[in-house]
Every structure is written in C-alpha cells, then in structure tokens.
XYZ file of C-alpha atoms in Angstrom:
658
model
C 74.529 102.858 126.648
C 73.927 99.221 125.407
C 76.691 96.152 125.297
C 75.794 95.645 121.243
C 75.180 97.257 118.539
C 75.459 94.701 115.416
C 75.817 96.031 111.708
C 75.231 94.139 108.766
C 73.324 93.600 105.686
C 69.952 93.582 105.725
C 68.968 90.779 104.074
C 70.555 88.411 106.328
C 67.839 89.708 108.933
C 66.688 85.759 109.163
C 69.994 84.338 110.374
C 71.477 87.771 112.299
C 68.480 87.487 114.588
C 69.300 83.918 115.541
C 72.581 85.804 116.969
C 71.500 88.541 118.052
C 69.430 86.281 120.564
C 71.761 83.687 121.646
C 73.225 86.554 122.873
C 70.221 88.825 124.757
C 70.388 85.141 126.454
C 73.515 85.933 128.469
C 72.162 89.106 129.751
C 73.626 91.639 127.732
C 71.732 94.189 125.979
C 71.426 94.625 122.323
C 70.295 98.093 120.685
C 67.405 97.952 118.382
C 67.319 97.089 115.569
C 66.842 100.011 113.075
C 64.852 100.095 109.468
C 67.101 101.319 107.131
C 64.339 102.734 105.874
C 62.172 106.214 106.396
C 63.358 109.750 107.004
C 66.740 109.951 109.775
C 67.001 106.034 109.509
C 71.048 106.970 108.682
C 71.395 109.264 112.246
C 69.007 107.245 114.056
C 71.380 103.889 113.134
C 74.560 106.008 113.472
C 74.206 107.289 116.889
C 72.310 103.692 117.968
C 75.880 102.675 117.198
C 78.046 105.355 118.792
C 76.063 104.727 121.627
C 76.626 100.495 122.165
C 79.490 99.279 123.968
C 80.890 96.964 121.796
C 79.192 97.023 117.301
C 79.280 93.207 115.973
C 79.837 93.700 112.038
C 79.204 89.966 110.353
C 80.828 90.225 107.089
C 78.448 88.411 104.072
C 79.824 86.913 101.109
C 78.536 89.628 99.235
C 80.604 92.157 100.682
C 83.680 91.088 98.175
C 81.418 91.878 95.199
C 82.801 95.392 93.858
C 79.320 95.719 91.431
C 77.370 95.859 95.701
C 77.590 99.448 98.011
C 78.739 97.880 101.492
C 79.546 102.067 102.041
C 77.090 101.826 105.321
C 78.610 98.260 106.574
C 81.779 99.095 106.423
C 81.497 102.802 107.710
C 80.128 102.070 110.912
C 82.258 99.239 111.450
C 85.915 101.658 110.581
C 84.641 104.418 112.965
C 84.034 101.541 115.764
C 87.607 100.522 114.894
C 89.130 103.408 115.742
C 87.611 103.810 118.849
C 88.388 100.295 119.675
C 84.875 98.462 120.175
C 85.130 96.058 117.301
C 84.077 92.909 117.156
C 83.651 91.460 113.355
C 82.743 87.898 112.224
C 81.332 85.626 109.062
C 78.095 84.814 108.044
C 79.654 83.613 105.030
C 83.437 80.638 104.649
C 84.458 84.024 102.388
C 88.789 85.215 102.905
C 88.966 87.768 105.305
C 92.784 89.184 103.888
C 89.910 89.954 100.571
C 89.304 92.498 102.915
C 89.477 95.980 102.663
C 92.322 97.305 105.156
C 91.784 97.540 108.485
C 89.542 94.781 108.164
C 92.373 92.198 106.043
C 94.086 91.260 109.428
C 91.355 91.189 112.466
C 90.011 87.845 113.989
C 87.686 86.420 112.163
C 85.286 83.328 113.372
C 83.196 81.944 110.041
C 79.639 81.014 111.553
C 78.518 79.791 108.677
C 78.381 76.289 110.386
C 77.193 76.935 113.722
C 74.494 79.013 112.194
C 73.552 75.735 109.854
C 73.820 73.019 112.979
C 70.187 72.879 115.283
C 71.668 73.055 118.529
C 73.970 75.766 118.119
C 76.453 74.315 120.328
C 77.802 77.586 123.417
C 81.247 75.088 123.419
C 81.933 76.163 119.034
C 85.017 77.847 118.762
C 84.019 79.878 116.711
C 81.334 80.639 118.406
C 83.507 81.047 122.129
C 85.819 82.713 120.254
C 82.767 85.904 119.182
C 81.985 85.880 122.976
C 84.804 86.314 124.680
C 86.301 88.870 122.115
C 82.373 90.952 123.294
C 83.250 90.137 127.252
C 86.730 91.093 127.240
C 85.411 94.882 125.686
C 82.726 95.334 127.785
C 85.106 93.700 130.279
C 82.919 90.808 130.897
C 85.754 87.526 130.686
C 83.136 85.018 131.879
C 81.454 85.192 129.501
C 82.271 82.009 127.339
C 81.839 80.124 130.186
C 78.252 81.261 130.988
C 76.822 79.760 127.613
C 78.462 77.056 128.625
C 77.153 76.264 131.357
C 73.817 77.161 130.428
C 73.528 74.906 127.241
C 74.256 72.523 130.010
C 71.781 73.189 132.642
C 68.847 73.796 130.550
C 66.157 76.257 130.987
C 66.189 75.711 135.182
C 69.228 76.643 137.346
C 71.239 73.609 137.676
C 75.033 73.537 139.260
C 76.636 74.132 136.354
C 74.860 78.125 136.349
C 76.009 77.577 140.743
C 79.812 77.286 140.153
C 79.754 79.777 137.123
C 77.790 82.447 140.128
C 80.347 81.203 143.065
C 83.574 81.862 140.501
C 82.949 84.991 138.949
C 81.055 87.041 141.412
C 81.110 89.947 139.239
C 80.060 88.906 136.381
C 76.035 91.121 135.850
C 74.484 87.576 135.266
C 75.910 86.096 139.031
C 73.012 88.153 140.543
C 70.118 87.392 138.105
C 71.619 83.378 139.097
C 72.092 83.392 142.474
C 68.057 85.047 142.439
C 66.744 82.442 140.570
C 68.561 79.729 142.533
C 66.588 81.637 145.632
C 63.314 81.345 143.900
C 63.743 77.583 143.084
C 64.492 76.705 146.132
C 61.637 78.904 148.527
C 59.389 77.374 146.756
C 61.016 73.676 146.962
C 61.114 73.868 150.325
C 57.536 75.616 150.626
C 55.964 72.840 148.615
C 57.732 70.399 150.409
C 56.825 72.131 154.293
C 53.213 72.375 152.942
C 53.382 67.953 152.903
C 55.115 67.652 156.185
C 52.355 70.647 157.547
C 49.253 68.290 156.792
C 50.939 64.758 157.823
C 51.983 66.340 160.796
C 47.950 67.803 161.188
C 46.569 64.292 160.499
C 48.672 62.859 163.011
C 48.246 65.096 165.277
C 44.178 64.416 165.078
C 44.371 60.309 165.021
C 46.319 60.550 167.262
C 44.001 62.830 169.598
C 41.432 60.301 168.567
C 43.089 57.951 169.893
C 43.792 59.786 172.960
C 40.405 60.176 173.661
C 39.098 56.345 173.707
C 41.810 55.373 176.016
C 40.531 58.193 178.101
C 36.959 56.851 178.213
C 37.477 53.382 178.782
C 39.420 54.006 181.178
C 35.897 54.113 183.701
C 34.714 50.738 181.704
C 38.189 48.968 182.191
C 38.398 49.699 186.450
C 35.170 48.783 186.808
C 35.633 45.267 184.564
C 39.031 45.114 186.756
C 37.112 44.436 189.381
C 34.930 40.873 187.908
C 38.412 39.777 185.745
C 41.799 39.443 186.511
C 42.579 39.174 182.538
C 42.014 42.605 182.008
C 44.099 45.032 181.115
C 43.856 48.680 181.687
C 44.667 51.005 178.061
C 47.483 52.235 177.348
C 47.603 56.517 176.748
C 51.192 55.981 175.665
C 49.613 53.578 172.328
C 46.868 56.813 171.363
C 50.680 58.372 170.100
C 52.146 55.038 168.312
C 51.159 55.545 165.210
C 53.533 52.256 163.582
C 56.332 53.935 162.759
C 58.139 52.795 164.978
C 57.557 49.338 164.463
C 58.131 50.190 160.615
C 61.210 50.798 161.497
C 61.807 47.972 163.702
C 60.565 45.201 160.429
C 62.936 47.834 157.896
C 66.452 46.835 160.863
C 65.147 42.878 160.655
C 65.103 42.824 157.491
C 68.391 44.351 156.483
C 69.934 42.621 159.091
C 68.613 39.033 157.770
C 69.429 40.517 153.810
C 73.565 40.888 155.118
C 73.514 37.619 156.621
C 71.684 35.294 154.077
C 74.348 37.816 151.768
C 77.149 37.125 153.207
C 76.620 33.530 153.647
C 75.321 33.386 149.905
C 78.925 35.276 148.951
C 81.167 32.883 151.313
C 78.826 29.463 149.843
C 80.391 31.334 146.624
C 83.316 31.195 147.213
C 84.736 28.073 149.491
C 82.245 25.303 147.390
C 81.441 22.123 149.943
C 84.442 19.889 150.472
C 83.940 16.128 148.086
C 82.084 13.071 150.679
C 84.777 9.964 149.818
C 82.482 7.929 148.310
C 81.725 10.931 145.672
C 78.219 12.182 147.538
C 78.054 15.636 148.381
C 77.225 16.399 152.173
C 73.697 17.784 151.424
C 71.836 14.741 153.076
C 73.803 14.510 156.211
C 73.131 18.376 156.424
C 69.341 18.448 155.943
C 69.095 15.565 158.599
C 71.401 17.478 160.806
C 69.082 20.391 160.502
C 65.795 17.774 161.604
C 67.301 16.267 164.392
C 68.074 20.085 165.984
C 64.504 21.203 165.567
C 62.843 18.124 166.507
C 65.399 17.710 169.705
C 64.353 21.949 170.043
C 60.492 21.347 169.275
C 60.905 18.313 171.997
C 63.075 20.581 174.783
C 60.692 23.336 174.334
C 57.823 20.993 174.759
C 58.920 19.292 178.240
C 60.042 22.324 179.329
C 56.494 23.862 178.503
C 55.112 20.737 180.392
C 57.456 19.434 183.141
C 57.821 23.399 184.004
C 54.458 23.221 186.248
C 55.400 20.257 188.127
C 59.220 20.778 188.874
C 59.096 24.635 189.133
C 61.083 27.451 188.816
C 63.492 26.527 191.290
C 64.805 23.616 189.055
C 68.266 24.378 188.354
C 68.455 24.180 184.799
C 64.935 26.127 184.434
C 66.478 29.116 185.941
C 69.995 28.408 184.014
C 67.838 28.433 180.687
C 65.423 31.418 182.366
C 69.377 33.480 182.810
C 70.733 32.309 179.776
C 67.460 33.987 178.172
C 68.235 37.003 179.771
C 71.427 37.171 178.917
C 70.233 36.811 174.988
C 67.765 39.405 175.250
C 70.414 41.480 176.627
C 72.901 40.435 173.836
C 69.971 40.620 171.395
C 68.652 44.349 172.541
C 72.616 45.249 171.985
C 73.115 43.933 168.955
C 70.632 45.929 167.701
C 71.582 49.469 169.118
C 74.939 48.715 167.653
C 72.791 47.376 164.319
C 71.491 50.860 164.882
C 75.233 53.005 165.135
C 76.040 51.322 162.323
C 72.623 52.112 159.926
C 73.322 55.638 160.572
C 77.409 55.294 160.043
C 75.848 53.892 156.519
C 74.465 56.738 156.023
C 76.709 58.830 157.325
C 78.802 57.103 154.608
C 76.659 56.945 152.005
C 75.406 61.194 151.823
C 79.503 61.478 152.312
C 80.306 59.132 149.148
C 77.188 61.613 147.176
C 78.975 64.083 148.118
C 81.883 63.115 147.203
C 80.598 62.501 143.788
C 78.549 66.287 143.721
C 83.025 67.279 144.489
C 83.391 65.430 141.786
C 81.642 65.808 138.733
C 81.563 69.887 139.741
C 86.099 69.578 139.506
C 85.095 67.915 135.530
C 83.112 70.909 135.193
C 86.029 73.418 136.498
C 87.944 71.562 134.569
C 86.995 71.836 131.629
C 86.323 75.560 132.225
C 89.013 75.374 132.799
C 90.588 74.112 129.688
C 88.816 75.692 127.234
C 90.206 79.335 129.082
C 93.011 78.205 129.132
C 92.190 77.345 124.475
C 90.830 81.089 125.197
C 94.112 82.349 127.168
C 95.874 80.916 124.052
C 93.745 82.644 121.680
C 94.154 85.978 123.024
C 97.654 85.469 123.403
C 98.414 84.160 120.289
C 96.255 87.757 118.716
C 98.736 90.068 120.979
C 101.825 88.760 119.141
C 99.651 88.983 115.741
C 98.797 92.198 116.646
C 102.120 93.877 118.083
C 103.658 92.533 114.915
C 101.907 94.367 113.468
C 101.988 97.309 114.951
C 106.098 97.075 114.410
C 105.614 96.982 111.046
C 103.713 99.877 111.079
C 105.170 101.582 113.436
C 108.734 101.069 110.624
C 106.895 102.086 108.141
C 106.016 105.867 109.789
C 109.621 106.042 110.737
C 110.781 105.383 107.444
C 108.255 107.686 106.744
C 108.886 110.519 108.923
C 112.293 110.052 107.607
C 111.983 110.927 104.591
C 109.659 113.871 104.591
C 112.860 115.161 106.824
C 115.213 114.419 103.741
C 112.464 116.172 101.090
C 111.544 119.436 103.546
C 115.983 119.378 104.121
C 116.245 119.791 100.191
C 113.284 122.183 99.818
C 114.498 124.622 102.191
C 117.855 123.987 100.245
C 116.172 125.130 97.399
C 114.395 127.908 98.497
C 117.882 129.341 99.641
C 118.729 128.875 95.891
C 115.879 130.617 95.602
C 115.561 133.746 97.263
C 118.901 133.848 95.900
C 118.464 134.006 92.878
C 115.615 135.898 93.370
C 117.764 138.602 95.460
C 120.004 138.367 91.934
C 117.326 139.022 89.939
C 116.389 142.424 91.619
C 119.552 143.404 92.055
C 120.299 143.270 88.425
C 116.390 144.715 88.071
C 117.431 147.810 90.145
C 120.927 148.420 88.051
C 118.873 147.782 84.531
C 116.560 150.416 85.866
C 119.420 152.917 86.992
C 120.870 152.484 83.624
C 118.052 153.327 81.672
C 117.192 155.917 80.130
C 113.368 157.367 80.404
C 112.141 159.936 77.912
C 107.948 161.528 77.170
C 105.061 161.539 79.544
C 102.102 159.487 80.460
C 98.856 161.265 81.327
C 95.821 158.743 83.013
C 92.730 159.135 80.992
C 89.734 160.582 82.822
C 87.248 158.754 84.715
C 83.266 159.132 83.111
C 82.341 161.611 79.992
C 84.504 162.481 76.527
C 87.946 163.539 75.931
C 88.417 167.527 75.960
C 91.310 168.185 74.789
C 93.360 169.772 76.549
C 95.290 173.425 77.075
C 99.124 172.921 75.652
C 101.001 172.845 79.147
C 103.064 175.814 79.544
C 107.069 175.535 78.070
C 109.271 174.105 81.045
C 113.498 174.598 80.191
C 115.003 170.751 79.458
C 118.262 170.022 80.555
C 120.910 169.266 78.234
C 121.083 166.205 77.819
C 123.733 163.791 78.709
C 126.619 162.958 75.957
C 126.005 159.600 74.690
C 127.947 158.172 71.159
C 124.393 157.263 69.444
C 122.051 160.012 69.059
C 118.287 159.668 71.057
C 115.476 159.530 69.623
C 113.003 162.796 69.937
C 110.346 163.584 72.446
C 106.640 162.011 71.645
C 103.813 164.380 72.572
C 101.504 164.125 74.686
C 97.998 163.943 72.700
C 100.128 160.946 71.147
C 100.165 158.266 74.044
C 97.984 155.117 73.407
C 96.053 152.486 75.680
C 95.079 152.689 78.736
C 96.168 153.178 82.498
C 93.537 151.984 85.092
C 92.146 153.935 87.221
C 93.594 154.340 91.083
C 91.832 152.923 93.892
C 89.295 155.261 95.970
C 91.419 156.679 98.720
C 90.904 155.919 102.596
C 87.996 157.176 104.098
C 88.188 157.666 107.725
C 84.707 155.737 108.767
C 82.971 154.237 105.652
C 83.766 151.324 105.393
C 84.057 149.093 102.491
C 84.293 145.151 102.227
C 86.567 143.845 101.211
C 85.052 141.907 98.462
C 84.061 145.326 97.754
C 81.035 144.464 96.646
C 79.250 148.216 98.872
C 80.141 150.148 100.900
C 78.989 151.890 104.594
C 80.049 153.762 107.424
C 79.671 151.975 110.546
C 77.369 153.126 113.028
C 79.153 154.039 116.105
C 79.836 151.692 118.987
C 80.203 148.810 117.205
C 83.638 146.841 115.748
C 83.845 144.694 112.205
C 84.339 141.107 112.355
C 85.975 139.936 109.722
C 85.475 135.690 111.065
C 82.157 134.814 110.574
C 80.431 131.276 109.588
C 77.015 132.551 107.847
C 75.919 131.642 105.374
C 75.645 133.375 102.233
C 78.125 134.073 99.007
C 78.990 138.471 100.630
C 78.389 138.842 104.527
C 79.511 141.618 107.007
C 79.194 140.862 110.752
C 78.827 143.932 112.979
C 78.796 143.282 116.811
C 78.376 145.457 119.111
C 81.473 146.413 121.586
C 79.603 146.386 124.748
C 76.623 142.828 124.418
C 77.892 140.494 122.012
C 74.316 139.882 121.577
C 73.977 142.649 119.531
C 74.664 141.925 116.307
C 74.414 142.943 112.733
C 74.323 141.543 109.530
C 74.197 142.850 106.037
C 74.009 139.629 103.665
C 73.367 139.924 99.341
C 71.138 136.815 98.650
C 70.194 135.452 95.144
C 66.194 136.277 94.478
C 65.561 132.794 92.809
C 62.712 133.962 90.331
C 61.521 135.974 92.885
C 61.273 139.071 91.127
C 60.162 141.254 94.278
C 61.596 141.348 97.801
C 58.121 140.518 99.454
C 57.895 137.667 97.404
C 60.984 136.468 98.545
C 61.827 136.917 101.628
C 58.194 135.392 102.157
C 59.252 132.089 100.707
C 62.605 131.817 102.121
C 61.817 133.442 106.343
C 58.749 132.769 106.867
C 57.620 130.030 105.149
C 61.041 128.198 103.742
C 62.687 125.124 105.101
C 63.827 127.091 108.752
C 61.773 127.098 111.930
C 58.543 130.081 111.660
C 61.006 133.672 112.677
C 57.282 134.733 114.597
C 54.500 136.715 113.983
C 55.204 140.446 111.699
C 54.878 142.734 114.504
C 54.442 145.683 111.863
C 55.844 146.893 108.543
C 57.131 150.687 107.462
C 59.257 152.032 104.752
C 63.238 152.160 103.803
C 64.270 154.381 105.967
C 65.305 157.536 103.665
C 68.548 156.803 101.832
C 69.626 156.127 97.810
C 65.736 155.990 95.801
C 67.399 153.190 93.579
C 66.085 150.575 95.999
C 62.903 149.549 97.374
C 61.535 146.970 99.802
C 60.448 147.227 103.758
C 60.941 147.039 107.534
C 59.940 143.519 109.455
C 60.115 143.675 113.677
C 59.804 140.552 115.102
C 60.814 137.642 117.426
C 61.341 133.738 116.645
C 64.870 131.427 115.576
C 66.292 130.643 111.919
C 69.900 128.148 112.958
C 72.603 127.430 114.601
C 73.483 129.060 117.711
C 73.532 132.755 116.939
C 69.414 133.040 116.514
C 67.935 132.127 119.807
C 63.803 132.978 120.319
C 65.097 135.298 123.726
C 65.736 138.126 121.059
C 63.878 140.513 119.480
C 64.999 140.154 115.234
C 63.930 143.926 112.968
C 65.016 142.755 109.117
C 65.794 145.717 105.997
C 64.875 143.781 102.835
C 65.735 145.572 99.439
C 66.021 145.076 95.961
C 67.879 147.522 93.624
C 65.550 148.663 90.735
C 68.830 148.350 88.073
C 68.998 144.112 90.140
C 66.059 142.451 90.660
C 67.793 139.414 90.371
C 69.494 140.393 93.649
C 68.173 140.817 98.413
C 70.279 142.235 100.085
C 69.481 141.913 103.415
C 69.550 143.388 106.987
C 69.387 141.548 109.696
C 69.538 143.245 114.008
C 69.399 140.798 116.252
C 69.125 142.227 119.526
C 68.109 142.290 123.566
C 64.618 143.697 124.266
C 65.924 146.263 125.897
C 68.504 147.642 123.030
C 65.692 147.553 120.556
C 65.814 151.180 120.298
C 68.976 151.896 119.667
C 69.847 149.023 117.297
C 66.872 150.056 115.507
C 68.565 153.954 115.067
C 71.537 152.179 114.402
C 70.892 149.917 111.669
C 68.868 152.893 109.270
C 72.005 155.193 109.634
C 73.389 152.031 108.081
C 71.649 151.819 105.481
C 70.910 155.621 104.890
C 75.313 155.202 104.376
C 74.649 151.810 102.040
C 75.601 151.846 98.585
C 76.577 149.091 96.224
C 80.256 149.837 95.023
C 80.752 146.003 93.142
C 79.438 144.124 90.147
C 76.064 142.026 91.183
C 76.583 138.604 93.482
C 73.803 136.740 91.130
C 72.470 136.532 87.932
C 68.705 138.177 87.154
C 66.121 135.826 86.968
C 62.779 138.242 85.973
C-alpha cells in the first residue's frame, strides 16, 4: 500500500510533477504515474487509487467548464471521499462553491501562487494546509514541521532536522534523519582521527630522532667534561619538547600583555589626564620621570653587576635584593598559575556562552514550530466546527425527510385500507349480482387440431321448469350457432417431466438431480440441474443465438473453442446425438478447460451436446455437463436420458438469419 495517489488532468502533468517531487522529499511513498492510454489503464488507475492511503485531487481551472468531461477525476475523488481518504487542492484560483457536491464544502487550498514561485517556500500557508491534511490522514501530524526543517537545513543534516527528530520520535522521517546524522558524524570523526593520528606519528618520529641524537651525544660529553667545565650534558627531556610548551607560554604572555594594555587604554579613555596650572599637560613630566627611572634602574644594575664581586654576596642589601627577586619569581609563578586558571575559566565561560546561544537558537526554532502548530490547530478547529455544522444540517434534513416519509407511509396505508374495503365491497356486489343473474345457452371448446366435423345432436334432456317471472325469458340458442373461441386448457401436470417456467422446452429430470431455478448464468433461457450428492456435478440447458452461423458446428467452434472466452481444451472425441427426436442434428464433445466465472473450473471434466432443429437454424441448443472425473459415466448417461426426452414447446427465442 502506498501513502499517496495524485488524481489530476493530464494537461497539468508538468505542475503536478513539482508537487509530486516536494511530497516525495518528505518521505511519502507515491503511487506510480499511470498513462491513461493503453489497454487496462482505467482499471489500473482505479486499483492504484484504491490501494493508496490518501487520494490527492488537484482541481484545474477547466473543472468548471461544462463542455469538458471530468467524470474520471470526479469519480476517483468521490470514491476517496466516501472512504475518508480525500485531500483536495486547486491548481488555479477557481470558485470552490461552484464545484459538484460534496466537494464544494471541503477545504481546498490554492497552490497557483506557490507553484509560480521560485523557490517554493515550505512555510507558505497553502502548502502547510495541504501537507498537514495529508499528514493527519496517514498518521504523521508533524509533516508540516518536517517540511520547514528540511527547508531550514537544506541538503545537509542540520540543527532543525535534529530538533525535529528529537520532538517527533514516532515520525517515520526521524529514523532517516538519525541515520544520516550518524553517517555524517562518523565520517567527520574518522577524518579528524586520521589527521590527529598523522600528526602524532610525525611527532613520534621526530622525538625518536632527537632521543637517539641525545643518546649518541652522551659519550662525547663524558670525554669533553674532563677538559672543559662549561660543557653541558645532553638532556633527554628536550627530545620530547616539540615547542608546544613554549608556544603556550608565548600565547599566555601575549594575552596578559593584551589584557593589561586594554585595561590601561580603557582607563585612559574614561579618565582624562588633569590640566596643569599653567595650562600645560604633564606629558613632559611623565616622560622625564620614566627616563629617570630607566636610567636609575640601569645604573643600579650596573653597580650591582660590577660591585658584587668586590663586595661579596653577603652584603645585606644584595641578600635582600636576592630574596626580593626570589619572592617576585614565586609571585610570577603564582600569577602564571592563576592566569592559567582564569584562562581556563574564560574558555569554560565561552563554551557555556556557545551552548547558551545554541539553546537560544533551538528555543527560537521550537517557538516558530509551536506557532505553526498553533495555526494548524486553529485551522483544524475551524474545519471541525464547519463540519459539525454541516453534519447537523444534514441530520436535521434527514430527520425531516424521515418524518415526511413516515407521514406518506401512513397516508399510503390509509389509502390501501380504503381500497381493500372498496375491493371487498365490489366483490360482495359482484357475488350478489352473479347469484341474481340468469344464464342461458351452452359453450363447447373447439378441438385442438383438425377440421371441424359435424357432431351428432345430443340426446334430449329433461328441462326443469323455468322460474316464474314477470318478463319472458329469451329462447335458448343451439350449440351450432356459438361464435368466438375459447383458449385451450394448459397441459396437464405430469409427475417427472419438467416444464420450464418460460414454456420454452420440457424434459425429464434425471434421477439424483434437483432443479436449481436461482442461476446467474448468461443467456435468455437457462435450466440448471445440480446433483444432490455432489454440487460440482451440474447440467445446464440453454438456447443461444446462432448469430449468422447456419450450422451447430460453426457456432460451437467460433463461440466456445476460438471465441473471446478461454479455450476449453482439445476435443477428445465426437459422437452422434442420442437417439431422440429426429428433427435435431448436431454433435457431442468431451474435454477439459474453463469458460468464465466460478461455475467452470479447470479441475473438472466437461461434456457438451450441441444441436440445431432443422426448422430453426438461427437457434443453437446447448446442454453442458460439468462433473468430477469419477462421475463421468453417470453424468453422460443422465445427459443422454435428458436429451432423449427433450422437446421444444414454445416459440423461438431468436430470429432465423440463415
């Protein structure tokens, strides 16, 4: 079963393909587009529409033109509406109230502007209305949100589709979204992993080379240190130093300098320098002070550098300066650790800010989806209100029609009772008149055949004295003067032979069979006999129009063996007709095969008697027997017995054409 079948006019195929492509991108399974030309196309279209969960009827502008035939489109839409599977839309801005009922009251969005746009927005109200109606029928109410998410992210998996998959886990598209997301994430992670592994292997090779060089330089150091005290031993730890630590220290130092300079700049912008009394700015004094500080620092360093060796490190001032330098170094180390901690806090705060921004974007997206869903719910509520009002009106009309029908039924019953009383009164009047009437003379039916022969006069019978009356009675008329005709009496009922209800033929029902008058076989006259012990044993007697065939063999070959119905199989034997009425001619055939419907099956055998009456070549009489193979002998004997007693008793059913 497919999700959607689109019913449209063939001239609108180009625009319908745009709608089909947009709906297919939402994960809907579409019924195949069947060409209306070709043999069996109409049935294939009806079957495809019946097997779809939703039928989308697209009304063109020509739907209101009475000179064009739109019966096919209306028929598909009406069948789907009865089943509750119809969704309608317009391809042109036509008046919906002029459509045929009940389509004039259904929600029908106009897609003409949406189709004319490029690109075609998924958030357009008419498109959202159409997609929402389809989603409600197939059990995917979030289909409109999926269209918005796909439009927001484009061809790649983005945050909008991920948010949709989290909110609507039961939607069929969520599994596809997660599958595509996992594929993309696996590819991204694999690429990053390959790059990181490559860098690691490069660094590993470089560290191994440096460590090997340090190992080779150590014996040379042992020889050189005996001659030179300034020689430094090779440090294996330098082998794993790839400059990353120095780079991190440089970045930290530059960041600290940047922060300090930024703070000073901000302070300078906020607080302007004070004006001197003479109106000159203190820039000169600041420069002179800085120069003096620099010169003093250089002089103190020089004196310390050159006077230290002469005075010794034990001088109190030098020891104090050394202690101060050590304290400052410790302070710098603590400051570096604090700076690293603050930098880590800053990075954490930045990550939290990014997370908050992403959450804010998701919240905005969810708000937009909620607003869209609210609009859809409002539209559904208005549609439900309209449907309720319409159903209430239809219910009231039906109740009124029912009340009117009940009144008419009561009136008809009253009239019938009155007519029955009148008929009873007329019967009583006729009975009274018949009792009071006086009948004279006599009537004798005419013979059935042969010329009229004079009959001897009947013997005189004693006449009863006529009743006394005030007026003389008319004299009795002799029998020979009777005129007119009397219909012949029906044939007497016989025990055994069966007369068809249409008085077409008569035959004796073979033992073990019963007559089945309720049959659905084709043909104007049929008699069906069914075996009482096995319902698969059936005999059918029928009269058929020869349709120009002057022999029974030609009719049988054209209509049964080579006709439009399937072949019954090879003829296994010919035989003469059973000895019966000499005015028939024909032949018998036995074979296997199938004609049509459920009464004829390939697992049974068949035996046919085909005959024409010499006086009516336009009619072919056919006796068909169907039976299991084990009953072949009994069935053929029963058919022969029936045919020997077969007699045509009525007029021909078809005119003679030969």
